Amino acid sequence: MAMDDVQVKDGVDAETVEAVKALSGTYKYGWNTEIEMEYAPKGLSEDIVRLISSKNDEPEWMLDWRLAAYRRWLELKEPDWAMVDYPTIDFQDQYYYARPKSMEEKPKSLDDVDPKLLETYKKLGIPLKEQALLAGVEAPEGERRVAVDAVFDSVSVGTTFQAELRKAGVIFCSISEAIREHPELVRQYLGSVVPVSDNYYATLNSAVFSDGSFVYIPPGVRCPMELSTYFRINAENTGQFERTLIIADKESYVSYLEGCTAPQRDVAQLHAAVVELVLLDDAEIKYSTVQNWFPGDENGKGGIYNFVTKRADCRGHRSKVMWTQVETGSAVTWKYPSCVLRGDDSQGEFYSIAIANNMQQADTGTKMVHLGKNTKSRIISKGISAGRAQNTYRGLVSMHPKAKSSRNYTQCDSLLIGDKCGAHTVPYIEVKNNSSRVEHEATTSKVDDDQLFYCRSRGMDEEEAVALVVNGFCKEVLQALPMEFAMEAQALVAISLEGSVG
Amino acid sequence: MLKIKNLHVKLEEEDKQILKGVNLSLEPGKVHAIMGPNGSGKSTLSYVLSGKDGYEVTEGSAQLEGVDILDMEAEERAAAGLFLAFQYPVEIPGVGNMTFLRTAVNAQRKLRGEEEMSAGEFLKVVRAKAEDLKIDADMLKRPVNVGFSGGEKKRNEILQMAMLEPKMCILDETDSGLDVDAMKLVAQGVNALRDDKRTFLVITHYQRLLDHIKPDVVHIMANGRIIKTGGPELALEVENNGYADLLEEIA
């Protein structure tokens, strides 16, 4: 062996490094849809905020809300505490509103939607016909269906199963439609979990959000099917700012899935979303995300900058929320789905798999804010780093004085593939009463050559071996996903790490 | 079955020669044992044959049924019918033993261009074979080798061997860390797999394993070479006199 091949360190050989370098073009969703688009003028101003509001036929109160947010945003500074490093974003150098021309007249039903758009979702494996299931999943016995809200750049293209859901009393529609059709609910809850002034990106989102999903589950109703939103960024130099609001009224239940992809482009794009969940007494929400935005190429060119504020407010007693996320995409991820455990005996859970390969940077985690008595939270975070990526878990567990007898359990595991990546764990723990208990466990390990050789000596090729070991590492989180997503996520874990070990 | 000619191997990292001209010819259906003192190159031989990284073959060849295997990937050698029972089986957290076995069986089938084994068929076969090795349902569900006792790990290796049905089985110090009962159980498992086509290469320090797995041929390895070959009586000789006499003989 030549000397330059001898870079062996902690079970990683030169081939590994080569293979990591060679990893590009494996992003499956990097194509774009050729379609005639309509843009708002580039840049951000009060006029743009007014324009977005008028495009959505919004009432006066909504515009005022946006404008207040915009003025607030002008006074804020971009936060820099996260362990992510990216060029300064020029907020004037992008589009804040882009919609397919064919969406100018709101289609009456999915049959009227531009076939090119329907084709796009078909290619992504997202069924907009009301009988199909997510791609790659066989119908299990007793058919399971998923209702979809499809968001393309700045607008919702359509929502399936609305009529059937309506019969159960469930409202599932785009947020723009909800603002027009259900203003009383939107006014009551919008911004009540993530206030307009919450943080830089949330404030920006409040000013310019163009669409997103809205869900209301009435008291005592168990939503008859899984609900999902699929976000697709297609237009160039365009930011996507979506807003999701889910209200689970007393004793209701809903499982909600979210997926996202974007074309492969050289220039980075901005995505700043806000998701608010409201849970009243005895309500339960399961919120699962598979985030697969374009991660940028192997040298860190392009990709999505993903700045997301997600929060659940367990207002009601005994309410329960579960966040599950599989974060494989984006060049930069800044995301902390959190739980405010306000009601007594309420519960919050956070299950996360964050994969960072090549030049990706992820700073993600959660906040568990215990306010009520006997509240419980559980955090299981699995971070996987490969290539030259940096992966940070950042989490807060806070026990307030009135949160008597509350408990938290946190487990943060990091897995390293190669010797040029990094894993960081930054836990913040505050306990302000003496009857609560907080546990924190953390481990860091490597996919070692012995494990891979063991698998290969039994007949698996390298990629199968890595996928098997990594899926084993993520098992507890994969198990928390709804079945439709678990299989997709498992495959995605393998694809995201393709070529990461040589 | 397996023909090794003049095999020279060095460690890639240290430029250290480990094997210095190994010659072996293993016929179908035979059990060969290799004994030898620590550091003689026994384990290296098993790793090189099964395709572990970190070794460089500087001279010589190894053929499985007439096909050169040294340029093949580890998984291709496995699919061609080579199996190594590890001295230290590796733990894989979170991966169920059953999942691992099924992935391995189907990966080999895929490489050979055969159809995958259906879930139902696989379950039936694995249950029957596990029972023979006194492996219970719980052990099949637990993550691969995690928290297994020494005996469980070795029995698990034999279960993998039984499922994968290799032609050429290499057992690397399968007796290490086993008590007498566990060793008997493992030996029973191995003996059940013996037939007139399957070949075994049993690497061990001690004669005691060979009381249970009766070899046809015994080789003594020292300093990277086979220094003596004989029948089962050779193992007994070593047991009684140690390696010192043999080493002097060749010195």
PDB file of N, CA, C and O in Angstrom, chain B residues 135-195:
ATOM      1  N   ILE B 135     -31.154 -22.620  21.288  1.00  0.00           N
ATOM      2  CA  ILE B 135     -31.270 -21.162  21.236  1.00  0.00           C
ATOM      3  C   ILE B 135     -32.758 -20.849  21.308  1.00  0.00           C
ATOM      4  O   ILE B 135     -33.531 -21.301  20.461  1.00  0.00           O
ATOM      5  N   ASP B 136     -33.173 -20.119  22.341  1.00  0.00           N
ATOM      6  CA  ASP B 136     -34.614 -19.892  22.502  1.00  0.00           C
ATOM      7  C   ASP B 136     -35.083 -18.655  21.735  1.00  0.00           C
ATOM      8  O   ASP B 136     -34.290 -17.891  21.187  1.00  0.00           O
ATOM      9  N   ALA B 137     -36.407 -18.492  21.714  1.00  0.00           N
ATOM     10  CA  ALA B 137     -37.015 -17.423  20.929  1.00  0.00           C
ATOM     11  C   ALA B 137     -36.500 -16.058  21.379  1.00  0.00           C
ATOM     12  O   ALA B 137     -36.279 -15.157  20.575  1.00  0.00           O
ATOM     13  N   ASP B 138     -36.255 -15.937  22.668  1.00  0.00           N
ATOM     14  CA  ASP B 138     -35.783 -14.661  23.209  1.00  0.00           C
ATOM     15  C   ASP B 138     -34.427 -14.281  22.622  1.00  0.00           C
ATOM     16  O   ASP B 138     -34.186 -13.141  22.253  1.00  0.00           O
ATOM     17  N   MET B 139     -33.555 -15.267  22.511  1.00  0.00           N
ATOM     18  CA  MET B 139     -32.223 -15.005  21.983  1.00  0.00           C
ATOM     19  C   MET B 139     -32.274 -14.627  20.498  1.00  0.00           C
ATOM     20  O   MET B 139     -31.433 -13.905  19.996  1.00  0.00           O
ATOM     21  N   LEU B 140     -33.298 -15.100  19.807  1.00  0.00           N
ATOM     22  CA  LEU B 140     -33.441 -14.743  18.393  1.00  0.00           C
ATOM     23  C   LEU B 140     -33.902 -13.304  18.233  1.00  0.00           C
ATOM     24  O   LEU B 140     -33.645 -12.662  17.234  1.00  0.00           O
ATOM     25  N   LYS B 141     -34.598 -12.813  19.255  1.00  0.00           N
ATOM     26  CA  LYS B 141     -35.137 -11.453  19.176  1.00  0.00           C
ATOM     27  C   LYS B 141     -34.135 -10.414  19.648  1.00  0.00           C
ATOM     28  O   LYS B 141     -34.171  -9.272  19.230  1.00  0.00           O
ATOM     29  N   ARG B 142     -33.274 -10.814  20.593  1.00  0.00           N
ATOM     30  CA  ARG B 142     -32.342  -9.832  21.159  1.00  0.00           C
ATOM     31  C   ARG B 142     -31.379  -9.296  20.104  1.00  0.00           C
ATOM     32  O   ARG B 142     -31.114  -9.952  19.116  1.00  0.00           O
ATOM     33  N   PRO B 143     -30.830  -8.102  20.339  1.00  0.00           N
ATOM     34  CA  PRO B 143     -29.874  -7.554  19.379  1.00  0.00           C
ATOM     35  C   PRO B 143     -28.651  -8.462  19.245  1.00  0.00           C
ATOM     36  O   PRO B 143     -28.229  -9.085  20.222  1.00  0.00           O
ATOM     37  N   VAL B 144     -28.096  -8.503  18.053  1.00  0.00           N
ATOM     38  CA  VAL B 144     -27.008  -9.419  17.717  1.00  0.00           C
ATOM     39  C   VAL B 144     -25.866  -9.378  18.742  1.00  0.00           C
ATOM     40  O   VAL B 144     -25.194  -8.353  18.888  1.00  0.00           O
ATOM     41  N   ASN B 145     -25.701 -10.471  19.464  1.00  0.00           N
ATOM     42  CA  ASN B 145     -24.594 -10.666  20.412  1.00  0.00           C
ATOM     43  C   ASN B 145     -24.552  -9.698  21.598  1.00  0.00           C
ATOM     44  O   ASN B 145     -23.652  -9.773  22.430  1.00  0.00           O
ATOM     45  N   VAL B 146     -25.499  -8.745  21.674  1.00  0.00           N
ATOM     46  CA  VAL B 146     -25.462  -7.776  22.768  1.00  0.00           C
ATOM     47  C   VAL B 146     -25.921  -8.446  24.058  1.00  0.00           C
ATOM     48  O   VAL B 146     -27.030  -8.966  24.138  1.00  0.00           O
ATOM     49  N   GLY B 147     -25.066  -8.448  25.047  1.00  0.00           N
ATOM     50  CA  GLY B 147     -25.404  -9.051  26.330  1.00  0.00           C
ATOM     51  C   GLY B 147     -25.427 -10.573  26.297  1.00  0.00           C
ATOM     52  O   GLY B 147     -25.888 -11.198  27.244  1.00  0.00           O
ATOM     53  N   PHE B 148     -24.958 -11.169  25.217  1.00  0.00           N
ATOM     54  CA  PHE B 148     -24.895 -12.631  25.140  1.00  0.00           C
ATOM     55  C   PHE B 148     -23.734 -13.112  26.010  1.00  0.00           C
ATOM     56  O   PHE B 148     -22.692 -12.464  26.080  1.00  0.00           O
ATOM     57  N   SER B 149     -23.898 -14.276  26.631  1.00  0.00           N
ATOM     58  CA  SER B 149     -22.777 -14.888  27.338  1.00  0.00           C
ATOM     59  C   SER B 149     -21.819 -15.462  26.296  1.00  0.00           C
ATOM     60  O   SER B 149     -22.169 -15.578  25.119  1.00  0.00           O
ATOM     61  N   GLY B 150     -20.620 -15.845  26.750  1.00  0.00           N
ATOM     62  CA  GLY B 150     -19.636 -16.420  25.835  1.00  0.00           C
ATOM     63  C   GLY B 150     -20.207 -17.615  25.068  1.00  0.00           C
ATOM     64  O   GLY B 150     -20.054 -17.716  23.849  1.00  0.00           O
ATOM     65  N   GLY B 151     -20.916 -18.477  25.802  1.00  0.00           N
ATOM     66  CA  GLY B 151     -21.489 -19.667  25.179  1.00  0.00           C
ATOM     67  C   GLY B 151     -22.563 -19.297  24.169  1.00  0.00           C
ATOM     68  O   GLY B 151     -22.646 -19.877  23.083  1.00  0.00           O
ATOM     69  N   GLU B 152     -23.402 -18.310  24.522  1.00  0.00           N
ATOM     70  CA  GLU B 152     -24.477 -17.889  23.612  1.00  0.00           C
ATOM     71  C   GLU B 152     -23.903 -17.330  22.316  1.00  0.00           C
ATOM     72  O   GLU B 152     -24.417 -17.595  21.233  1.00  0.00           O
ATOM     73  N   LYS B 153     -22.837 -16.543  22.467  1.00  0.00           N
ATOM     74  CA  LYS B 153     -22.230 -15.958  21.261  1.00  0.00           C
ATOM     75  C   LYS B 153     -21.743 -17.036  20.308  1.00  0.00           C
ATOM     76  O   LYS B 153     -21.969 -16.961  19.106  1.00  0.00           O
ATOM     77  N   LYS B 154     -21.088 -18.048  20.862  1.00  0.00           N
ATOM     78  CA  LYS B 154     -20.530 -19.094  19.992  1.00  0.00           C
ATOM     79  C   LYS B 154     -21.633 -19.948  19.390  1.00  0.00           C
ATOM     80  O   LYS B 154     -21.558 -20.358  18.242  1.00  0.00           O
ATOM     81  N   ARG B 155     -22.676 -20.210  20.171  1.00  0.00           N
ATOM     82  CA  ARG B 155     -23.806 -20.966  19.627  1.00  0.00           C
ATOM     83  C   ARG B 155     -24.476 -20.178  18.513  1.00  0.00           C
ATOM     84  O   ARG B 155     -24.923 -20.732  17.512  1.00  0.00           O
ATOM     85  N   ASN B 156     -24.495 -18.865  18.698  1.00  0.00           N
ATOM     86  CA  ASN B 156     -25.090 -17.997  17.694  1.00  0.00           C
ATOM     87  C   ASN B 156     -24.284 -18.059  16.387  1.00  0.00           C
ATOM     88  O   ASN B 156     -24.850 -18.029  15.299  1.00  0.00           O
ATOM     89  N   GLU B 157     -22.962 -18.145  16.505  1.00  0.00           N
ATOM     90  CA  GLU B 157     -22.121 -18.280  15.314  1.00  0.00           C
ATOM     91  C   GLU B 157     -22.470 -19.567  14.573  1.00  0.00           C
ATOM     92  O   GLU B 157     -22.559 -19.586  13.352  1.00  0.00           O
ATOM     93  N   ILE B 158     -22.670 -20.628  15.356  1.00  0.00           N
ATOM     94  CA  ILE B 158     -22.978 -21.920  14.722  1.00  0.00           C
ATOM     95  C   ILE B 158     -24.364 -21.874  14.078  1.00  0.00           C
ATOM     96  O   ILE B 158     -24.598 -22.450  13.021  1.00  0.00           O
ATOM     97  N   LEU B 159     -25.290 -21.136  14.716  1.00  0.00           N
ATOM     98  CA  LEU B 159     -26.620 -20.977  14.117  1.00  0.00           C
ATOM     99  C   LEU B 159     -26.511 -20.269  12.763  1.00  0.00           C
ATOM    100  O   LEU B 159     -27.145 -20.664  11.778  1.00  0.00           O
ATOM    101  N   GLN B 160     -25.704 -19.221  12.721  1.00  0.00           N
ATOM    102  CA  GLN B 160     -25.499 -18.509  11.449  1.00  0.00           C
ATOM    103  C   GLN B 160     -24.939 -19.466  10.407  1.00  0.00           C
ATOM    104  O   GLN B 160     -25.363 -19.467   9.251  1.00  0.00           O
ATOM    105  N   MET B 161     -23.996 -20.287  10.846  1.00  0.00           N
ATOM    106  CA  MET B 161     -23.383 -21.248   9.935  1.00  0.00           C
ATOM    107  C   MET B 161     -24.448 -22.217   9.414  1.00  0.00           C
ATOM    108  O   MET B 161     -24.514 -22.490   8.205  1.00  0.00           O
ATOM    109  N   ALA B 162     -25.292 -22.683  10.310  1.00  0.00           N
ATOM    110  CA  ALA B 162     -26.327 -23.641   9.916  1.00  0.00           C
ATOM    111  C   ALA B 162     -27.301 -23.003   8.925  1.00  0.00           C
ATOM    112  O   ALA B 162     -27.769 -23.650   7.988  1.00  0.00           O
ATOM    113  N   MET B 163     -27.620 -21.714   9.138  1.00  0.00           N
ATOM    114  CA  MET B 163     -28.562 -21.031   8.249  1.00  0.00           C
ATOM    115  C   MET B 163     -27.956 -20.742   6.881  1.00  0.00           C
ATOM    116  O   MET B 163     -28.633 -20.785   5.873  1.00  0.00           O
ATOM    117  N   LEU B 164     -26.674 -20.380   6.865  1.00  0.00           N
ATOM    118  CA  LEU B 164     -26.050 -19.958   5.611  1.00  0.00           C
ATOM    119  C   LEU B 164     -25.548 -21.147   4.788  1.00  0.00           C
ATOM    120  O   LEU B 164     -25.243 -20.997   3.613  1.00  0.00           O
ATOM    121  N   GLU B 165     -25.466 -22.308   5.413  1.00  0.00           N
ATOM    122  CA  GLU B 165     -25.061 -23.540   4.735  1.00  0.00           C
ATOM    123  C   GLU B 165     -23.826 -23.374   3.848  1.00  0.00           C
ATOM    124  O   GLU B 165     -23.880 -23.628   2.641  1.00  0.00           O
ATOM    125  N   PRO B 166     -22.724 -22.958   4.447  1.00  0.00           N
ATOM    126  CA  PRO B 166     -21.503 -22.772   3.637  1.00  0.00           C
ATOM    127  C   PRO B 166     -20.877 -24.110   3.250  1.00  0.00           C
ATOM    128  O   PRO B 166     -21.176 -25.137   3.843  1.00  0.00           O
ATOM    129  N   LYS B 167     -19.976 -24.036   2.247  1.00  0.00           N
ATOM    130  CA  LYS B 167     -19.259 -25.241   1.839  1.00  0.00           C
ATOM    131  C   LYS B 167     -17.978 -25.384   2.646  1.00  0.00           C
ATOM    132  O   LYS B 167     -17.501 -26.470   2.900  1.00  0.00           O
ATOM    133  N   MET B 168     -17.416 -24.224   2.979  1.00  0.00           N
ATOM    134  CA  MET B 168     -16.117 -24.211   3.649  1.00  0.00           C
ATOM    135  C   MET B 168     -16.258 -23.411   4.944  1.00  0.00           C
ATOM    136  O   MET B 168     -16.511 -22.213   4.911  1.00  0.00           O
ATOM    137  N   CYS B 169     -16.138 -24.105   6.081  1.00  0.00           N
ATOM    138  CA  CYS B 169     -16.344 -23.440   7.365  1.00  0.00           C
ATOM    139  C   CYS B 169     -15.002 -23.304   8.084  1.00  0.00           C
ATOM    140  O   CYS B 169     -14.282 -24.295   8.240  1.00  0.00           O
ATOM    141  N   ILE B 170     -14.706 -22.084   8.507  1.00  0.00           N
ATOM    142  CA  ILE B 170     -13.498 -21.872   9.299  1.00  0.00           C
ATOM    143  C   ILE B 170     -13.944 -21.513  10.713  1.00  0.00           C
ATOM    144  O   ILE B 170     -14.742 -20.588  10.906  1.00  0.00           O
ATOM    145  N   LEU B 171     -13.457 -22.261  11.693  1.00  0.00           N
ATOM    146  CA  LEU B 171     -13.822 -21.976  13.096  1.00  0.00           C
ATOM    147  C   LEU B 171     -12.590 -21.437  13.812  1.00  0.00           C
ATOM    148  O   LEU B 171     -11.613 -22.168  13.995  1.00  0.00           O
ATOM    149  N   ASP B 172     -12.639 -20.154  14.163  1.00  0.00           N
ATOM    150  CA  ASP B 172     -11.475 -19.531  14.794  1.00  0.00           C
ATOM    151  C   ASP B 172     -11.619 -19.581  16.311  1.00  0.00           C
ATOM    152  O   ASP B 172     -12.386 -18.820  16.887  1.00  0.00           O
ATOM    153  N   GLU B 173     -10.863 -20.471  16.928  1.00  0.00           N
ATOM    154  CA  GLU B 173     -10.864 -20.633  18.386  1.00  0.00           C
ATOM    155  C   GLU B 173     -12.267 -20.599  18.971  1.00  0.00           C
ATOM    156  O   GLU B 173     -12.552 -19.861  19.907  1.00  0.00           O
ATOM    157  N   THR B 174     -13.128 -21.398  18.371  1.00  0.00           N
ATOM    158  CA  THR B 174     -14.517 -21.444  18.810  1.00  0.00           C
ATOM    159  C   THR B 174     -14.627 -21.924  20.256  1.00  0.00           C
ATOM    160  O   THR B 174     -15.597 -21.623  20.945  1.00  0.00           O
ATOM    161  N   ASP B 175     -13.594 -22.624  20.741  1.00  0.00           N
ATOM    162  CA  ASP B 175     -13.659 -23.152  22.114  1.00  0.00           C
ATOM    163  C   ASP B 175     -13.230 -22.122  23.164  1.00  0.00           C
ATOM    164  O   ASP B 175     -13.436 -22.342  24.351  1.00  0.00           O
ATOM    165  N   SER B 176     -12.667 -20.984  22.714  1.00  0.00           N
ATOM    166  CA  SER B 176     -12.164 -20.063  23.732  1.00  0.00           C
ATOM    167  C   SER B 176     -13.312 -19.476  24.544  1.00  0.00           C
ATOM    168  O   SER B 176     -14.350 -19.110  24.001  1.00  0.00           O
ATOM    169  N   GLY B 177     -13.122 -19.443  25.831  1.00  0.00           N
ATOM    170  CA  GLY B 177     -14.122 -18.866  26.725  1.00  0.00           C
ATOM    171  C   GLY B 177     -15.335 -19.748  26.951  1.00  0.00           C
ATOM    172  O   GLY B 177     -16.361 -19.279  27.441  1.00  0.00           O
ATOM    173  N   LEU B 178     -15.258 -21.023  26.593  1.00  0.00           N
ATOM    174  CA  LEU B 178     -16.416 -21.897  26.799  1.00  0.00           C
ATOM    175  C   LEU B 178     -16.168 -22.902  27.918  1.00  0.00           C
ATOM    176  O   LEU B 178     -15.064 -23.439  28.041  1.00  0.00           O
ATOM    177  N   ASP B 179     -17.195 -23.173  28.714  1.00  0.00           N
ATOM    178  CA  ASP B 179     -17.069 -24.273  29.675  1.00  0.00           C
ATOM    179  C   ASP B 179     -17.361 -25.587  28.941  1.00  0.00           C
ATOM    180  O   ASP B 179     -17.744 -25.585  27.766  1.00  0.00           O
ATOM    181  N   VAL B 180     -17.168 -26.689  29.629  1.00  0.00           N
ATOM    182  CA  VAL B 180     -17.249 -27.993  28.958  1.00  0.00           C
ATOM    183  C   VAL B 180     -18.616 -28.232  28.327  1.00  0.00           C
ATOM    184  O   VAL B 180     -18.723 -28.686  27.185  1.00  0.00           O
ATOM    185  N   ASP B 181     -19.678 -27.872  29.065  1.00  0.00           N
ATOM    186  CA  ASP B 181     -21.023 -28.120  28.535  1.00  0.00           C
ATOM    187  C   ASP B 181     -21.285 -27.297  27.284  1.00  0.00           C
ATOM    188  O   ASP B 181     -21.850 -27.792  26.302  1.00  0.00           O
ATOM    189  N   ALA B 182     -20.870 -26.032  27.346  1.00  0.00           N
ATOM    190  CA  ALA B 182     -21.092 -25.154  26.197  1.00  0.00           C
ATOM    191  C   ALA B 182     -20.302 -25.671  25.004  1.00  0.00           C
ATOM    192  O   ALA B 182     -20.790 -25.654  23.869  1.00  0.00           O
ATOM    193  N   MET B 183     -19.088 -26.155  25.280  1.00  0.00           N
ATOM    194  CA  MET B 183     -18.260 -26.662  24.194  1.00  0.00           C
ATOM    195  C   MET B 183     -18.910 -27.883  23.538  1.00  0.00           C
ATOM    196  O   MET B 183     -18.912 -28.009  22.321  1.00  0.00           O
ATOM    197  N   LYS B 184     -19.476 -28.743  24.362  1.00  0.00           N
ATOM    198  CA  LYS B 184     -20.138 -29.936  23.821  1.00  0.00           C
ATOM    199  C   LYS B 184     -21.282 -29.551  22.894  1.00  0.00           C
ATOM    200  O   LYS B 184     -21.471 -30.130  21.833  1.00  0.00           O
ATOM    201  N   LEU B 185     -22.040 -28.545  23.343  1.00  0.00           N
ATOM    202  CA  LEU B 185     -23.202 -28.099  22.572  1.00  0.00           C
ATOM    203  C   LEU B 185     -22.761 -27.545  21.216  1.00  0.00           C
ATOM    204  O   LEU B 185     -23.353 -27.853  20.173  1.00  0.00           O
ATOM    205  N   VAL B 186     -21.705 -26.755  21.256  1.00  0.00           N
ATOM    206  CA  VAL B 186     -21.187 -26.182  20.013  1.00  0.00           C
ATOM    207  C   VAL B 186     -20.667 -27.298  19.102  1.00  0.00           C
ATOM    208  O   VAL B 186     -20.945 -27.320  17.900  1.00  0.00           O
ATOM    209  N   ALA B 187     -19.943 -28.231  19.696  1.00  0.00           N
ATOM    210  CA  ALA B 187     -19.388 -29.336  18.905  1.00  0.00           C
ATOM    211  C   ALA B 187     -20.495 -30.157  18.268  1.00  0.00           C
ATOM    212  O   ALA B 187     -20.411 -30.546  17.102  1.00  0.00           O
ATOM    213  N   GLN B 188     -21.566 -30.388  19.027  1.00  0.00           N
ATOM    214  CA  GLN B 188     -22.723 -31.114  18.488  1.00  0.00           C
ATOM    215  C   GLN B 188     -23.261 -30.399  17.258  1.00  0.00           C
ATOM    216  O   GLN B 188     -23.579 -31.014  16.248  1.00  0.00           O
ATOM    217  N   GLY B 189     -23.370 -29.064  17.398  1.00  0.00           N
ATOM    218  CA  GLY B 189     -23.879 -28.256  16.284  1.00  0.00           C
ATOM    219  C   GLY B 189     -22.995 -28.410  15.061  1.00  0.00           C
ATOM    220  O   GLY B 189     -23.484 -28.553  13.932  1.00  0.00           O
ATOM    221  N   VAL B 190     -21.699 -28.378  15.283  1.00  0.00           N
ATOM    222  CA  VAL B 190     -20.767 -28.510  14.167  1.00  0.00           C
ATOM    223  C   VAL B 190     -20.863 -29.910  13.559  1.00  0.00           C
ATOM    224  O   VAL B 190     -20.967 -30.064  12.343  1.00  0.00           O
ATOM    225  N   ASN B 191     -20.868 -30.909  14.422  1.00  0.00           N
ATOM    226  CA  ASN B 191     -20.917 -32.283  13.931  1.00  0.00           C
ATOM    227  C   ASN B 191     -22.175 -32.552  13.105  1.00  0.00           C
ATOM    228  O   ASN B 191     -22.146 -33.308  12.145  1.00  0.00           O
ATOM    229  N   ALA B 192     -23.282 -31.905  13.502  1.00  0.00           N
ATOM    230  CA  ALA B 192     -24.536 -32.087  12.768  1.00  0.00           C
ATOM    231  C   ALA B 192     -24.410 -31.558  11.341  1.00  0.00           C
ATOM    232  O   ALA B 192     -25.139 -31.970  10.453  1.00  0.00           O
ATOM    233  N   LEU B 193     -23.487 -30.625  11.148  1.00  0.00           N
ATOM    234  CA  LEU B 193     -23.329 -30.032   9.809  1.00  0.00           C
ATOM    235  C   LEU B 193     -22.322 -30.797   8.952  1.00  0.00           C
ATOM    236  O   LEU B 193     -22.150 -30.521   7.775  1.00  0.00           O
ATOM    237  N   ARG B 194     -21.629 -31.741   9.576  1.00  0.00           N
ATOM    238  CA  ARG B 194     -20.623 -32.481   8.810  1.00  0.00           C
ATOM    239  C   ARG B 194     -21.302 -33.384   7.801  1.00  0.00           C
ATOM    240  O   ARG B 194     -22.241 -34.090   8.102  1.00  0.00           O
ATOM    241  N   ASP B 195     -20.821 -33.337   6.571  1.00  0.00           N
ATOM    242  CA  ASP B 195     -21.251 -34.335   5.596  1.00  0.00           C
ATOM    243  C   ASP B 195     -20.109 -34.558   4.605  1.00  0.00           C
ATOM    244  O   ASP B 195     -19.021 -34.006   4.777  1.00  0.00           O
TER     245      ASP B 195
END
